[in-house]
CSV table of C-alpha atoms in Angstrom, one decimal:
chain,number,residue,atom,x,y,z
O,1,UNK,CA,54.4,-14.3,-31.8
O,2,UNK,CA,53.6,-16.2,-29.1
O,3,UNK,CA,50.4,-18.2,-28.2
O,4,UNK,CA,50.0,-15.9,-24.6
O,5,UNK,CA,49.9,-12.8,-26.3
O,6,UNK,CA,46.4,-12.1,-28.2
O,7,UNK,CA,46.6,-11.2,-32.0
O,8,UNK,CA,47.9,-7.6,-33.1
O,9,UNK,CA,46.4,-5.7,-35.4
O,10,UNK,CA,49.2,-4.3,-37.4
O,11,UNK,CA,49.0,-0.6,-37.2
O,12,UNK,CA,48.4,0.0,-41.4
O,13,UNK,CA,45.4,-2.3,-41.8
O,14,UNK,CA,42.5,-0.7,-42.5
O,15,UNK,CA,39.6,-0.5,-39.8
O,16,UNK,CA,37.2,-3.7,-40.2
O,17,UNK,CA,39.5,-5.9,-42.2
O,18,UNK,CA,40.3,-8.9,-40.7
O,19,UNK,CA,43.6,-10.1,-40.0
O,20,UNK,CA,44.7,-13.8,-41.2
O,21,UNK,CA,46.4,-15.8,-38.7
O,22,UNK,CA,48.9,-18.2,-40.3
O,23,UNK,CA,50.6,-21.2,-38.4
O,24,UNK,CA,53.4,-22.6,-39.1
O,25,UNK,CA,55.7,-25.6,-38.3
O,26,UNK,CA,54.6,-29.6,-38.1
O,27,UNK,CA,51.0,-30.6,-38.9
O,28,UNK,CA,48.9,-33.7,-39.4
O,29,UNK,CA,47.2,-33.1,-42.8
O,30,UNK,CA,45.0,-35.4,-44.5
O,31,UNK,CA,46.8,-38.9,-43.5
O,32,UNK,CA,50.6,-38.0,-42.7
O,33,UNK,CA,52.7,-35.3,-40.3
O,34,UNK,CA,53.5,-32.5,-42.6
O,35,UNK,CA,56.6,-31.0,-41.0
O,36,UNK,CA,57.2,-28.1,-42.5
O,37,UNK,CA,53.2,-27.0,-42.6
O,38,UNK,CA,51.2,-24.0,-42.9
O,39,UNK,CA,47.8,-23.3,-41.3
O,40,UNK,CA,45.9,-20.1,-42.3
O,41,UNK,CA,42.7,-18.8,-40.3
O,42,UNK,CA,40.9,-16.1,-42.0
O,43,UNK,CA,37.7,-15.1,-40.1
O,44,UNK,CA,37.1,-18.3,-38.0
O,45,UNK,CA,37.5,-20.3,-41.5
O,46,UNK,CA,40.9,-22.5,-42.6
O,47,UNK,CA,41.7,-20.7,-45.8
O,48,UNK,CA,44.9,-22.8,-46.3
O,49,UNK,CA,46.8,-26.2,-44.9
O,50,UNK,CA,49.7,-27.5,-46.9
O,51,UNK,CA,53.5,-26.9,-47.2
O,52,UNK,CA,55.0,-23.4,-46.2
O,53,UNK,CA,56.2,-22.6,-49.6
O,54,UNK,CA,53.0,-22.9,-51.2
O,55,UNK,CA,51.5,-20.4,-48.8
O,56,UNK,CA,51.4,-16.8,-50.3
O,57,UNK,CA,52.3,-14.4,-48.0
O,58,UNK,CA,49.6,-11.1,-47.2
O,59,UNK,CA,50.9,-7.9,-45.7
O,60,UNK,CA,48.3,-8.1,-42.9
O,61,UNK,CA,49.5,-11.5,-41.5
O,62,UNK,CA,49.9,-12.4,-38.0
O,63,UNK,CA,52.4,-15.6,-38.1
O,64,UNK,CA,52.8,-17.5,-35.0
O,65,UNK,CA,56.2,-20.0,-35.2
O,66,UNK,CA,55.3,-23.7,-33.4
O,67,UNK,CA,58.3,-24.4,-30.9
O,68,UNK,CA,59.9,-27.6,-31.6
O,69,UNK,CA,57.9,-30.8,-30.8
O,70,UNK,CA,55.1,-28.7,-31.1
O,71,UNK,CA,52.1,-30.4,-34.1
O,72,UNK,CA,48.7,-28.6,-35.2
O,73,UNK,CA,46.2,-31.7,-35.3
O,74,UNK,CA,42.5,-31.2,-36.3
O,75,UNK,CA,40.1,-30.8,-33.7
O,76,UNK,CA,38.7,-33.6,-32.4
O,77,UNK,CA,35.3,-35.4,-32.8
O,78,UNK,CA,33.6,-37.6,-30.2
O,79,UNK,CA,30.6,-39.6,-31.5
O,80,UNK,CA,30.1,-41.6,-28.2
O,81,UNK,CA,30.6,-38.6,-25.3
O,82,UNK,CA,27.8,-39.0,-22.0
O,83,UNK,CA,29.3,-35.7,-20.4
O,84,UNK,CA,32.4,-34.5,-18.3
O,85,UNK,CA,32.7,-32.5,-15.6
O,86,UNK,CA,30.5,-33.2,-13.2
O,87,UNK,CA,27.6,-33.0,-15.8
O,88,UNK,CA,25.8,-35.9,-17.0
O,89,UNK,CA,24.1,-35.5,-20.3
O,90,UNK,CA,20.9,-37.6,-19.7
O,91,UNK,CA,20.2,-36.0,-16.7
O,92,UNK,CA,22.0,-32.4,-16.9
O,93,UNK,CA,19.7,-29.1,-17.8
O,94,UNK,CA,20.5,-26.6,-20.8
O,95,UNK,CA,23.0,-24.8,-18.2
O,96,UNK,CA,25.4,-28.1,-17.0
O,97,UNK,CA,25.0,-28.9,-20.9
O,98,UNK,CA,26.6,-25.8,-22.1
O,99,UNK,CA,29.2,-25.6,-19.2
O,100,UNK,CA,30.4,-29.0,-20.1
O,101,UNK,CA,29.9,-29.0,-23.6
O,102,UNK,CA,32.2,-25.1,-24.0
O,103,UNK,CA,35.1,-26.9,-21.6
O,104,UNK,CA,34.8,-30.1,-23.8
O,105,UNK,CA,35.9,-28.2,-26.6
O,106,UNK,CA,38.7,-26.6,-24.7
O,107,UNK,CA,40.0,-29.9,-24.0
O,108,UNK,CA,40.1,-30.2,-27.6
O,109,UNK,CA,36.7,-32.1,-28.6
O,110,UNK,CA,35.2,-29.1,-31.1
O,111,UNK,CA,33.0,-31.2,-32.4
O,112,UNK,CA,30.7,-33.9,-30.1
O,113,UNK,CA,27.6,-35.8,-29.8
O,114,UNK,CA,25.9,-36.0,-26.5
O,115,UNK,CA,25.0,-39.5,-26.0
O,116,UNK,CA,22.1,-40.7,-23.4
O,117,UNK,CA,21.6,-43.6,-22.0
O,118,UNK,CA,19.0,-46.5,-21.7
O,119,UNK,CA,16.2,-44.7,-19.4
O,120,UNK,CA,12.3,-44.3,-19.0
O,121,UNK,CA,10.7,-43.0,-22.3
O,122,UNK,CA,9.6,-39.9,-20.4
O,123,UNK,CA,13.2,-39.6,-19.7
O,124,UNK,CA,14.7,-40.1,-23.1
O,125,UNK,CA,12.2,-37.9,-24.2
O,126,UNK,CA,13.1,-34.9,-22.5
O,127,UNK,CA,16.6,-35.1,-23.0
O,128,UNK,CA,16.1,-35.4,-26.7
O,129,UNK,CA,13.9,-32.2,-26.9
O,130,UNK,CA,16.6,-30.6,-24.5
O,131,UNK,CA,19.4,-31.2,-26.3
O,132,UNK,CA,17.8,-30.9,-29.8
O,133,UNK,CA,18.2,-27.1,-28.9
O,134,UNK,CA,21.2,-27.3,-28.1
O,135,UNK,CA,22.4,-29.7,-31.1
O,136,UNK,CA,20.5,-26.2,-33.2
O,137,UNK,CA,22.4,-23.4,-32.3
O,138,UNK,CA,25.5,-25.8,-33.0
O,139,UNK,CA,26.9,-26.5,-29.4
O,140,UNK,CA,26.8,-30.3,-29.5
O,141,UNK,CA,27.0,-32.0,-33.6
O,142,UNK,CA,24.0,-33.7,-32.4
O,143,UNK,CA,22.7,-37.0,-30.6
O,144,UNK,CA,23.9,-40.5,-29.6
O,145,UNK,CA,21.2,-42.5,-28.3
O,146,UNK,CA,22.7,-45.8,-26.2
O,147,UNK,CA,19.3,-47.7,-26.4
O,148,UNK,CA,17.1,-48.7,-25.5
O,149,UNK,CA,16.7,-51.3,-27.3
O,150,UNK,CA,19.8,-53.8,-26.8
O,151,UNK,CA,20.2,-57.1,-25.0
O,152,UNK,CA,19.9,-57.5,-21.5
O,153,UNK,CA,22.5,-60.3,-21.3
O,154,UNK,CA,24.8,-57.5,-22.5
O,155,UNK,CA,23.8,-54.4,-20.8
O,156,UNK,CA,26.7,-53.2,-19.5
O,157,UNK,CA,26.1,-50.5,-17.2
O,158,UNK,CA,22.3,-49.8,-19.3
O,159,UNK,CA,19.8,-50.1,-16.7
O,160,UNK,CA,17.9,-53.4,-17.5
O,161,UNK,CA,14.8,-52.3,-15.9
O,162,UNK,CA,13.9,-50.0,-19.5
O,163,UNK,CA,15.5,-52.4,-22.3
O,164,UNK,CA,13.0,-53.7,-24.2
O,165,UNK,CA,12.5,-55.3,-28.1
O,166,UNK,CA,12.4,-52.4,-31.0
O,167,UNK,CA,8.8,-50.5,-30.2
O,168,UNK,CA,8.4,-48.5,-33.6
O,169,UNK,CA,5.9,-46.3,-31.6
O,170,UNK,CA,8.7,-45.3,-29.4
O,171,UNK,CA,11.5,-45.3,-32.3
O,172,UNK,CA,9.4,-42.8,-34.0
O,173,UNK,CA,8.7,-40.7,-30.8
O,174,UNK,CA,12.3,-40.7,-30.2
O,175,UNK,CA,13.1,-39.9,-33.5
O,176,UNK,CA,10.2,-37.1,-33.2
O,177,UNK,CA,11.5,-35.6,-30.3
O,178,UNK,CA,15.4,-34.9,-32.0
O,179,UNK,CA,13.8,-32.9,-34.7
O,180,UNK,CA,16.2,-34.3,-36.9
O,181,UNK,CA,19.0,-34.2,-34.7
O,182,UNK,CA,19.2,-37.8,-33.1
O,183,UNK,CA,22.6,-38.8,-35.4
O,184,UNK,CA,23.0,-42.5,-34.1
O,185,UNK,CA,21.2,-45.5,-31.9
O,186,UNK,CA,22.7,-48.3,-30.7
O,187,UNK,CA,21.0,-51.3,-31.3
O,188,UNK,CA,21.0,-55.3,-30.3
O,189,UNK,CA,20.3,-56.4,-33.9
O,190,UNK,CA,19.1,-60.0,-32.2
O,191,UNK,CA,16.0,-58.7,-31.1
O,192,UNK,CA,12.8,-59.3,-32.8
O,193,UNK,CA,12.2,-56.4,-34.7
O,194,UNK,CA,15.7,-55.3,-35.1
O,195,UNK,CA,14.8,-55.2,-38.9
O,196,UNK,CA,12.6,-52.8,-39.3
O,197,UNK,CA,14.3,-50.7,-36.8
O,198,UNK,CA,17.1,-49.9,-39.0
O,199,UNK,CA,14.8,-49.4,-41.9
O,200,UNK,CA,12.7,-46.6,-39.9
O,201,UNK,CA,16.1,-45.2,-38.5
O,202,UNK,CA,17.6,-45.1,-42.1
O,203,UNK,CA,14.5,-43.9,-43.9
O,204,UNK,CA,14.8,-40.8,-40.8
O,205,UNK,CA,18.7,-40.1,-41.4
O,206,UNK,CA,19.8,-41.7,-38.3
O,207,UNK,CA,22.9,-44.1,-38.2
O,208,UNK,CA,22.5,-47.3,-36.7
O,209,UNK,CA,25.1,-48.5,-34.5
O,210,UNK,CA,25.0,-52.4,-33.8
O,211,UNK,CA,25.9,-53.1,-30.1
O,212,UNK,CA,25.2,-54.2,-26.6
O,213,UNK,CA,24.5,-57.8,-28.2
O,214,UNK,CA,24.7,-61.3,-27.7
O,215,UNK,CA,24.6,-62.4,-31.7
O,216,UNK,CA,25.7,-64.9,-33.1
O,217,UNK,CA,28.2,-63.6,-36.2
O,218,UNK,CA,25.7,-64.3,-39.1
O,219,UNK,CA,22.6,-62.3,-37.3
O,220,UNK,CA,25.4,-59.4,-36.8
O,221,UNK,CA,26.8,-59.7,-40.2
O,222,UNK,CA,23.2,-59.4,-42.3
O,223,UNK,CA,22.3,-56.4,-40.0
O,224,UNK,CA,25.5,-54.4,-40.8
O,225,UNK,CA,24.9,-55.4,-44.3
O,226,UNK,CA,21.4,-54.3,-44.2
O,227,UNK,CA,22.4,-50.9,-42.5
O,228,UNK,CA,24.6,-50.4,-45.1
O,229,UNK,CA,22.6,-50.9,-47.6
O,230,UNK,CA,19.8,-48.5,-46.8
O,231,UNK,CA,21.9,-45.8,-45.9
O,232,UNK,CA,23.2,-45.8,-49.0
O,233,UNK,CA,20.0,-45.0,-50.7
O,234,UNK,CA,18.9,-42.4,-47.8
O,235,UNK,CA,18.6,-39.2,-46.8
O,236,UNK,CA,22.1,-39.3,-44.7
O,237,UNK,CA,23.6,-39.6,-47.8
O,238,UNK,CA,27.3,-41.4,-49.8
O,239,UNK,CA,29.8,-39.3,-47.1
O,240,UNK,CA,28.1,-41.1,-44.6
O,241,UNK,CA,26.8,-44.6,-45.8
O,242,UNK,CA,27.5,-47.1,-43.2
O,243,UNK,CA,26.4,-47.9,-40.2
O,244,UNK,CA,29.0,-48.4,-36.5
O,245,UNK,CA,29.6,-50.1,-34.2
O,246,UNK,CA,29.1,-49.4,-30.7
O,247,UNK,CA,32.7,-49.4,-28.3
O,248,UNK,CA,33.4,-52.7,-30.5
O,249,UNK,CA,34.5,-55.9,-28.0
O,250,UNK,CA,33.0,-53.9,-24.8
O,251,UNK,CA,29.0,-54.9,-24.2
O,252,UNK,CA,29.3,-58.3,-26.6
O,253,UNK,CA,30.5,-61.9,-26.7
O,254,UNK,CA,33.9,-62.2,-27.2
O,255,UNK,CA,35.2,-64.5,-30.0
O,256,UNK,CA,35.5,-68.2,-29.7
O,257,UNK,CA,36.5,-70.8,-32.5
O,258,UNK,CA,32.9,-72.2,-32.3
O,259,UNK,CA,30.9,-69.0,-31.6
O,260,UNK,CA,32.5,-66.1,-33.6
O,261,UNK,CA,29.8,-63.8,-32.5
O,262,UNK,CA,29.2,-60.4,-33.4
O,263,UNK,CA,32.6,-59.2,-33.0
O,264,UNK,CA,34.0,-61.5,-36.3
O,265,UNK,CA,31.1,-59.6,-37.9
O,266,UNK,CA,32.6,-56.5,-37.2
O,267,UNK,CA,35.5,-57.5,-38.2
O,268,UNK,CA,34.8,-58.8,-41.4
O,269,UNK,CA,32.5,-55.5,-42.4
O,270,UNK,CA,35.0,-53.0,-40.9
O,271,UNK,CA,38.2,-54.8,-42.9
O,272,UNK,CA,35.7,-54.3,-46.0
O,273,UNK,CA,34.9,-50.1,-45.0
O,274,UNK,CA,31.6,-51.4,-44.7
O,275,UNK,CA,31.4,-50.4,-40.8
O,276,UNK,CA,33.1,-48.0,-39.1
O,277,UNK,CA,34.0,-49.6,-35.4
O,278,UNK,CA,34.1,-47.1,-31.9
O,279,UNK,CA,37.3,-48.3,-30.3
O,280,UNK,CA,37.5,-46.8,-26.3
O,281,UNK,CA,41.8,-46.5,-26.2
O,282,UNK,CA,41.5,-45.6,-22.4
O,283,UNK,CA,43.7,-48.4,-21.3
O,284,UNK,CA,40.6,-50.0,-19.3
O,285,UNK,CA,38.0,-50.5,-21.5
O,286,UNK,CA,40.6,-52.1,-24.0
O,287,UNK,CA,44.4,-53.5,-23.5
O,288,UNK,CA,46.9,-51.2,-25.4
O,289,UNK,CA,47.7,-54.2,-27.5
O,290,UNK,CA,44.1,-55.0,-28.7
O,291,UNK,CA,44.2,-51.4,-29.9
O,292,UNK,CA,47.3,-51.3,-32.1
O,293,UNK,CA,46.5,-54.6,-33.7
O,294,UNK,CA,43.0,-53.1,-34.4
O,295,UNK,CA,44.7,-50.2,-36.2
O,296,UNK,CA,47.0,-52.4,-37.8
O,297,UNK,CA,44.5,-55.4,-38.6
O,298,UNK,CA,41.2,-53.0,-40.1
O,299,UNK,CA,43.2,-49.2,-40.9
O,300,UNK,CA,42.5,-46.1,-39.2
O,301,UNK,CA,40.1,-45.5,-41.7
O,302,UNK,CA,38.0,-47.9,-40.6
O,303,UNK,CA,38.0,-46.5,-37.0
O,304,UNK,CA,36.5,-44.2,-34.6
O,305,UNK,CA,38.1,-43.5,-31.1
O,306,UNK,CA,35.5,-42.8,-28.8
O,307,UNK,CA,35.5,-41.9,-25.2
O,308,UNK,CA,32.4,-42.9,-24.0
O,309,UNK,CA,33.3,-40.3,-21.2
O,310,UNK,CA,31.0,-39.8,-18.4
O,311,UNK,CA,30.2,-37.2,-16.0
O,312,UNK,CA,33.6,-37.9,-14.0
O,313,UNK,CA,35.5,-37.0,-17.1
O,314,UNK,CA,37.7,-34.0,-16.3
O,315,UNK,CA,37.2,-34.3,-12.3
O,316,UNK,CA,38.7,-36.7,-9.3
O,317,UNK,CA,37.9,-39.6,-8.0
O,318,UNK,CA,34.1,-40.1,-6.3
O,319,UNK,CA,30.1,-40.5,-6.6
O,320,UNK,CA,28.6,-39.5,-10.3
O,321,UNK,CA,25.4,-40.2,-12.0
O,322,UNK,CA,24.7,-41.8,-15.3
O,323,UNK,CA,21.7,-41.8,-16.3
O,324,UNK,CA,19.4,-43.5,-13.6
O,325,UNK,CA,22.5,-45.6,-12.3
O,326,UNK,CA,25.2,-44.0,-9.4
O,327,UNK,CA,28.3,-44.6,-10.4
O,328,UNK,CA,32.1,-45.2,-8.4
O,329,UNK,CA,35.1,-43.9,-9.6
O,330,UNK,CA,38.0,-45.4,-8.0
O,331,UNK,CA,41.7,-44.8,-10.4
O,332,UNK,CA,39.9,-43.3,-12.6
O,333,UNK,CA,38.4,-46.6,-13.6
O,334,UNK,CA,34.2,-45.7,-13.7
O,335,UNK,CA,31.7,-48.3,-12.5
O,336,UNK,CA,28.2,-49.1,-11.6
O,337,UNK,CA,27.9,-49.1,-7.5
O,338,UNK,CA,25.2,-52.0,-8.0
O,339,UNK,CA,27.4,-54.5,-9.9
O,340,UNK,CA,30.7,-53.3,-10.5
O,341,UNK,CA,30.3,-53.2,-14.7
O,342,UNK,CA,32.0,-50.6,-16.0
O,343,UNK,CA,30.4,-47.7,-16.7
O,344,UNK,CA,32.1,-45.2,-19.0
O,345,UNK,CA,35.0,-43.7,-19.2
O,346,UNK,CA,36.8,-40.4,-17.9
O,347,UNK,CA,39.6,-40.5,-20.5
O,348,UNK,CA,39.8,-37.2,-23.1
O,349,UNK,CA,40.2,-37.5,-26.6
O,350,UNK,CA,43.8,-36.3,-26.2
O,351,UNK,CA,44.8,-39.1,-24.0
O,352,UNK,CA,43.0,-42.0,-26.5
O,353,UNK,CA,45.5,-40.3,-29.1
O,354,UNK,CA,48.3,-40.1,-26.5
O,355,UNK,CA,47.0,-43.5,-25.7
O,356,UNK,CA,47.0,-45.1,-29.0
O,357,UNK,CA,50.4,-43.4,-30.3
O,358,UNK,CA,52.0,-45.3,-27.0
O,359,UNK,CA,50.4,-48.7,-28.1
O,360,UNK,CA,52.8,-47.9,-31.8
O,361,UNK,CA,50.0,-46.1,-33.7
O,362,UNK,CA,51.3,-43.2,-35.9
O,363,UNK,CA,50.2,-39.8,-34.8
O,364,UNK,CA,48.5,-39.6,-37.9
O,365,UNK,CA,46.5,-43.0,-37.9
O,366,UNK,CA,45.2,-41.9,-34.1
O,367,UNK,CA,44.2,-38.6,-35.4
O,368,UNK,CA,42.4,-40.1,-38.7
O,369,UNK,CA,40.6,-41.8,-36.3
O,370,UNK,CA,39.9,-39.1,-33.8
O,371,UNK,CA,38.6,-36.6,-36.6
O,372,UNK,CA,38.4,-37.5,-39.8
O,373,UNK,CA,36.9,-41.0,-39.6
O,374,UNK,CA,34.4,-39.7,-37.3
O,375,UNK,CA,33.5,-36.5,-39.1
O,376,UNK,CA,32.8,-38.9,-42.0
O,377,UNK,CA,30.4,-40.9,-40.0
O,378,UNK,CA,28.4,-37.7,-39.4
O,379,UNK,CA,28.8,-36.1,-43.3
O,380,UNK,CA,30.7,-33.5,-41.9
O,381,UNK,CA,32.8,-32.0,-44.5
O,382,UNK,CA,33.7,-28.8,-42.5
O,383,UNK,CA,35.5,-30.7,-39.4
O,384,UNK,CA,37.7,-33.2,-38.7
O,385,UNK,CA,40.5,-32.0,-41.1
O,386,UNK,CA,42.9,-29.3,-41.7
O,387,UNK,CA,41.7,-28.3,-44.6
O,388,UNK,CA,40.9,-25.3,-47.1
O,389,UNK,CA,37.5,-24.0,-46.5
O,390,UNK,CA,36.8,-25.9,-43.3
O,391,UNK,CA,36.2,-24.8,-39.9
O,392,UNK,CA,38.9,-23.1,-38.0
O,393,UNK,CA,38.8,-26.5,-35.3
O,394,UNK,CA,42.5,-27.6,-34.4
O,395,UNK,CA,44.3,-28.3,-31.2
O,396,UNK,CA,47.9,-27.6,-31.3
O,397,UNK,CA,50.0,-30.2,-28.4
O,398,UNK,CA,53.5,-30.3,-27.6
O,399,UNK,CA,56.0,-33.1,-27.4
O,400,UNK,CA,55.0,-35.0,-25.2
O,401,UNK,CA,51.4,-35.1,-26.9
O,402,UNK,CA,49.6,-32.3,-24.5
O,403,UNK,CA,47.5,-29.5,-25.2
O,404,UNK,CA,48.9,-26.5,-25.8
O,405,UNK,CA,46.0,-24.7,-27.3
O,406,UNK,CA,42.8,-24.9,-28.8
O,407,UNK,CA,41.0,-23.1,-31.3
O,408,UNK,CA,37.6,-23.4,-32.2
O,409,UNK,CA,35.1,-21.8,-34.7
O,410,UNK,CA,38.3,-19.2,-35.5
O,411,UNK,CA,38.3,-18.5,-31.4
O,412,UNK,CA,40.9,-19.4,-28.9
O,413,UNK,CA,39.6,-21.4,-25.9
């Protein structure tokens, strides 16, 4: 069978049964290409992923044969996504969401956190009660919230104008308005009050995510170590217990001899699994080199590729919004029309895979890190894997690493 031709029913299966869809050819399962794989979907659930000859055939089976080059991966899973096509999360209503959220998991992203960006508090607000909805019925994992509390001497493209110190009147309104949906926060942990942040975001399930700072290495280090700590003991639970790190070298110091700064701290606490670290593999935010030595230096375990997309992701060149801030696209390099900062990114999740294999990263390590790792980060058990009893999420891409077809929830896209 071929993937342009829908599923038969064959014409002896009873009326109402369902019919299981088996896969087979090269996989990535677990942490290594399986090449002789089998993938069985059985009513929008993986019933099996392993080797061909332990798969036991049924009568009722619709087998599809990959061509050659051709791999099933696990779909993907953004935690650090602003929107795509034309549609910018912190700004977008419930319609632009959906529209960009349904082709964001055609592209292969089944699974992905809307992330907003440092705005007004009646902004933020909205947003969060917006997509809170939308995080409900299961269209987005949940919510990634950029701010607003991180250093103004590393903003970035955050609009200075709202950053302020940790206000735990605000946290908790934030936190209020997710109805348990708001999964991250990036914080500065410099800032007076940075503390007790965490504590409050811990003690309400939601991951901190140390970034946009200017600290110096030790201030960094006894923040991750605190985040760890407490989430540990909370309600997000072991699967999940450590904080990340925000697009790690993008939005802080970088590392001297005499002033480590917060990166080393990353470093150190990623290296130990006690951190997982956002790396943006787009070729602009970070050189191709930086990346492979990253993989190499901390394990794909220990990372999370992100593509801090924004709402020129999927389109040309031209004027987008994010947030309050307009935004140039020139190359397909994104930045802020005031300063020039970089604002984003319009890469896929695909092409930081495609990306990342072409620095010398397996195809395994890239995907660890574009589903697995990230999945973990969340508690997610039923994504970010091929595996027995999980979600029918997996992209399948050809030779040269390109999409070939999606599936998600058991559905073709």
């Amino acid at each position: 069978m071929a993937f342009g031709n829908p599923v038969p029913v064959p014409a002896d299966q009873p009326a109402g049964q369902e019919t299981r869809l088996v896969l087979r050819g090269a996989a990535v399962i677990g942490a290594r290409t399986v090449p002789d794989a089998a993938v069985a979907v059985d009513g929008g659930v993986l019933t099996y992923a392993g080797p061909q000859d332990a798969l036991e055939p049924c009568s009722g089976d619709v087998v599809v044969e990959l061509s050659v080059g051709e791999v099933v991966l696990p779909g993907f899973v953004d935690l650090h996504c602003h929107g795509a096509y034309g549609v910018d999360f912190s700004r977008a209503d419930g319609p632009a969401v959906r529209d960009a959220a349904a082709k964001l998991h055609a592209d292969g992203t089944t699974t992905l956190l809307a992330s907003l960006v440092t705005d007004a508090p009646e902004a933020l607000l909205r947003q969060l009660t917006l997509l809170a909805g939308l995080a409900e019925e299961g269209l987005v994992a949940g919510i990634h919230l950029e701010g607003p509390f991180l250093a103004a001497a590393r903003c970035g493209a955050q609009d200075p104008r709202w950053l302020r110190d940790p206000d735990l009147g605000l946290a908790r309104e934030l936190i209020a308005a997710g109805r348990g949906q708001l999964r991250t926060m990036t914080y500065a942990p410099e800032l007076p009050g940075a503390d007790a942040l965490v504590e409050l975001l811990t003690e309400n399930g939601v991951i901190p995510s140390l970034g946009h700072t200017a600290s110096p290495a030790g201030r960094a280090g006894d923040s991750l170590a605190l985040s760890r700590q407490l989430l540990a003991a909370s309600a997000v639970g072991a699967e999940a217990a450590r904080p990340t790190v925000t697009h790690l070298f993008n939005g802080m110091d970088p590392i001297h001899h005499r002033a480590p700064g917060a990166v080393a701290a990353c470093l150190r606490a990623a290296t130990a699994g006690a951190a997982a670290v956002e790396l943006i593999a787009d070729n602009t935010h970070l050189d191709p080199y930086l990346v492979a030595a990253m993989f190499e230096l901390l394990g794909a375990g220990n990372i999370a590729l992100v593509t801090d997309s924004m709402a020129a992701a999927g389109l040309s060149d031209g004027q987008y919004r994010l947030g309050p801030a307009e935004v140039t696209v020139s190359g397909g390099v994104a930045r802020l029309a005031s300063t020039g900062s970089i604002a984003g990114g319009t890469a896929a999740m695909l092409d930081l895979v495609r990306n990342a294999v072409g620095a010398g990263v397996s195809l395994a390590d890239a995907v660890t890190s574009a589903a697995a790792v990230p999945a973990g980060v969340l508690g997610r058990r039923d994504v970010g894997r091929l595996v027995a009893g999980g979600a029918a999420d997996f992209v399948v891409i050809g030779p040269d690493l390109e999409r070939v077809r999606v599936m998600r929830r058991g559905q073709w896209l």
